């Protein structure tokens, strides 16, 4: 008879007495029950006390794992950490009398140990020169993985004498390099690594261990602090070339304007003593400290996609951060948030935070609201290692463990090296002005290589050997200074960039596609797999697109875009489109990715066009502009033969990524000789949606234009978009392409193209008037959506004396081409530029003088008056202003007051 509920106390008492007298008369269940009951009654109080103590020890172990980092000796300027109250014995109800008592802790490296032994293991693991935050990780498997590796070795590796000598050599190289620069180029900015030299042996270990664990590509991003040291001692950039840059040697020619030496990128292939090879790439970076982060992630993403399955473990992104920047720059959490997103993840980034304990002149108390500079990284539930910057062995060990975790779990890791900055923000700064107490401590600290050498000498190393190594390094530096710069290969246009030229040309490639191919592609795009429960409206939409191609007319914007993508894919050109709501399209127009209405399964028709086609990637991005655009820019650098597109939800939202646009997209070619074929889709047009959804700020992009550095376009027909996208992949060079895309035109019946416009011709920078030249008395120049409103007004009024000439490529707009297009209308009595944007915005500020030069006279301006905001908030006022523009353009009324502010 089993134990059941609803039993009376009297019955239980009877059964208990029966068990005591004749236990075999009861079932085994009841016998076991009463045996346990009796045992509990007989347990002495001392056993209960022991149980409480055991529970307290388990709590103590947990707390050391959770809070031990607070008692760790990680700050070289404050070496003695006070005992933390939460780790005292009294906090757990334990006393010193318990130290020799043996306990049997759960999930601990030792099955039994005295409390003293337990505490010793915990303190050596979590409270020495490495403090670890990992108990916030919610996955017990990952926590156990870390606990096992850290506690078994007590967070300390046993280095051989050979390994120790190698670490010492890297420290000497780092320190003596900085000292040499200081002597030979006195007063020049170099943003010294001094105080943080431990980074050099750490990075050396990282790349060596990475190569041994299967990494073939290490892509790094970092700001200026220590960059020259990393280039010299990690990337092995020829010292002769670095010194020539300090001397501003003109024989080292550069392309365009160039940049300062501590912003430049560099790539190399290293053959390591272990026999492994690894490719190293340091991305060029502006002074905007964290701006390079998403660029590096994009480069890595593209590389591991090209490698196929297993590619994530072959490509390692490494980002070096400053403490103030990691805590203060909003781009950091944006990039962290990309780490596990489909379409953006890169297999885990190795974040190395160089904590100088100061940001320019700002102390940590004024630079962040958190205890650690790295606290923002806890959003990812990844381990964070805090390391004393004066313990190189601890730094090397932590880097190795962090890399092992990254390779095991494919997640980000963070290593924070807490050190200091020996000089001011740059070598000309006086830090005692603002941090006298801190710099008094720093002044007393000997160089790290001397600290470590002393430690090794005390352990038996010959002091003469240390001096000889230093002399050898100094001699090498002197010889490099006297030597000639090494020839520099044209890295930017080799390997995957082979066949693409640096120089801009007027050459226009053929972009047309034969009708039969387009019909087959349209049919494939409309075919849905059997069993897919597509939304009926979307199925009908795809069918209508197919029918328009088969009929040869009525091809709308989204259809032309899909045909452009499809035609490129079957020509083995990969296509990647990324942005907020890009799969469906902000305006419900694209529908590139179908969702099964019953299972939620996704289907991308563009991925099933033909065997052997190129890869199509279309992703809805997170709600970020800067990080996602930066990533796509980085992706484009690695895929010169593909089409990479970033799409803004609304065009004006691009200003959230202004740093990426200004520092990378607009200038990378002239600063760093790095071309990009990235395309930006920026929805633009005035439909009465207010200041934030009308204007993609054409004028800002045109303000960045010079030396043919990018293409600025505002196409007005689907066929123009078709040719424009295909042209981008077929030009002999690469330049960023800015496309101001439509909103209301997506469904405007007049904004369609016949099939013959796709099968013939090419992209037209200037689209001529439909009105016969001899009839044109008024010539209106315009671009984009306003053309259709002007055309509708002409049709409504029956006017046949007005010509509409569209400028579809706003830059480069070559004078000869413009002059030739306008010369046909030399008899026009009136010539005006028409735009929707205010007078101080849109193309007008940049086209006004070009048009006047080509015409030989000033054109009239028809548009909104200059304004601070791009558009009005009132829909009624919008309609009134829009009508005024049309009326003034057609001469129905005089133009409104358009005087400049």
CSV table of N, CA and C in Angstrom, one decimal, residues 236-245 247 249 251-253 266 476 479-491:
chain,number,residue,atom,x,y,z
A,236,UNK,N,54.1,44.3,-37.4
A,236,UNK,CA,55.5,44.3,-38.0
A,236,UNK,C,55.5,45.3,-39.2
A,237,UNK,N,54.9,46.4,-39.1
A,237,UNK,CA,55.0,47.4,-40.2
A,237,UNK,C,56.5,47.9,-40.2
A,238,UNK,N,57.1,48.0,-41.3
A,238,UNK,CA,58.5,48.4,-41.3
A,238,UNK,C,58.8,49.6,-40.5
A,239,UNK,N,59.7,49.5,-39.6
A,239,UNK,CA,60.1,50.7,-38.8
A,239,UNK,C,60.6,51.9,-39.7
A,240,UNK,N,61.3,51.5,-40.8
A,240,UNK,CA,61.8,52.5,-41.7
A,240,UNK,C,60.6,53.4,-42.2
A,241,UNK,N,59.5,52.8,-42.5
A,241,UNK,CA,58.3,53.5,-43.0
A,241,UNK,C,57.7,54.4,-41.9
A,242,UNK,N,57.6,53.8,-40.7
A,242,UNK,CA,57.0,54.6,-39.6
A,242,UNK,C,57.9,55.9,-39.4
A,243,UNK,N,59.2,55.7,-39.3
A,243,UNK,CA,60.1,56.8,-39.1
A,243,UNK,C,60.0,57.8,-40.2
A,244,UNK,N,59.8,57.3,-41.5
A,244,UNK,CA,59.7,58.2,-42.6
A,244,UNK,C,58.5,59.1,-42.5
A,245,UNK,N,57.4,58.5,-41.9
A,245,UNK,CA,56.2,59.3,-41.7
A,245,UNK,C,56.4,60.4,-40.7
A,247,UNK,N,59.2,61.9,-40.3
A,247,UNK,CA,60.0,62.9,-41.0
A,247,UNK,C,59.3,63.5,-42.1
A,249,UNK,N,58.5,62.3,-45.0
A,249,UNK,CA,59.3,62.0,-46.2
A,249,UNK,C,58.4,62.0,-47.4
A,251,UNK,N,59.0,61.1,-50.3
A,251,UNK,CA,59.2,60.0,-51.2
A,251,UNK,C,58.1,58.9,-50.9
A,252,UNK,N,57.5,58.9,-49.7
A,252,UNK,CA,56.4,58.0,-49.4
A,252,UNK,C,55.2,58.7,-49.9
A,253,UNK,N,54.9,58.5,-51.2
A,253,UNK,CA,53.8,59.2,-51.8
A,253,UNK,C,52.5,58.6,-51.3
A,266,UNK,N,46.5,49.2,-41.9
A,266,UNK,CA,47.6,48.4,-42.4
A,266,UNK,C,47.2,47.0,-42.5
A,476,UNK,N,68.4,47.8,-33.3
A,476,UNK,CA,67.5,47.6,-34.5
A,476,UNK,C,66.8,48.9,-34.8
A,479,UNK,N,69.2,51.3,-36.6
A,479,UNK,CA,69.4,50.9,-38.0
A,479,UNK,C,68.2,51.2,-38.8
A,480,UNK,N,67.0,51.1,-38.3
A,480,UNK,CA,65.8,51.4,-39.1
A,480,UNK,C,65.7,52.9,-39.4
A,481,UNK,N,66.1,53.7,-38.4
A,481,UNK,CA,66.1,55.1,-38.6
A,481,UNK,C,67.0,55.6,-39.7
A,482,UNK,N,68.2,54.9,-39.8
A,482,UNK,CA,69.1,55.2,-40.9
A,482,UNK,C,68.8,54.6,-42.2
A,483,UNK,N,67.9,53.6,-42.2
A,483,UNK,CA,67.6,52.9,-43.4
A,483,UNK,C,66.6,53.6,-44.3
A,484,UNK,N,66.3,53.1,-45.5
A,484,UNK,CA,65.4,53.6,-46.4
A,484,UNK,C,64.0,52.9,-46.3
A,485,UNK,N,63.0,53.7,-46.5
A,485,UNK,CA,61.6,53.1,-46.4
A,485,UNK,C,61.5,51.9,-47.4
A,486,UNK,N,60.7,50.9,-46.9
A,486,UNK,CA,60.5,49.7,-47.7
A,486,UNK,C,59.4,50.0,-48.7
A,487,UNK,N,59.5,49.4,-49.9
A,487,UNK,CA,58.4,49.7,-50.9
A,487,UNK,C,57.1,49.2,-50.4
A,488,UNK,N,56.0,50.0,-50.7
A,488,UNK,CA,54.7,49.7,-50.2
A,488,UNK,C,53.9,49.2,-51.3
A,489,UNK,N,53.3,48.0,-51.1
A,489,UNK,CA,52.4,47.5,-52.2
A,489,UNK,C,51.0,48.2,-52.1
A,490,UNK,N,50.4,48.1,-53.3
A,490,UNK,CA,49.1,48.8,-53.4
A,490,UNK,C,48.0,47.9,-52.8
A,491,UNK,N,48.0,47.8,-51.5
A,491,UNK,CA,47.1,46.8,-50.8
A,491,UNK,C,45.7,47.0,-51.1
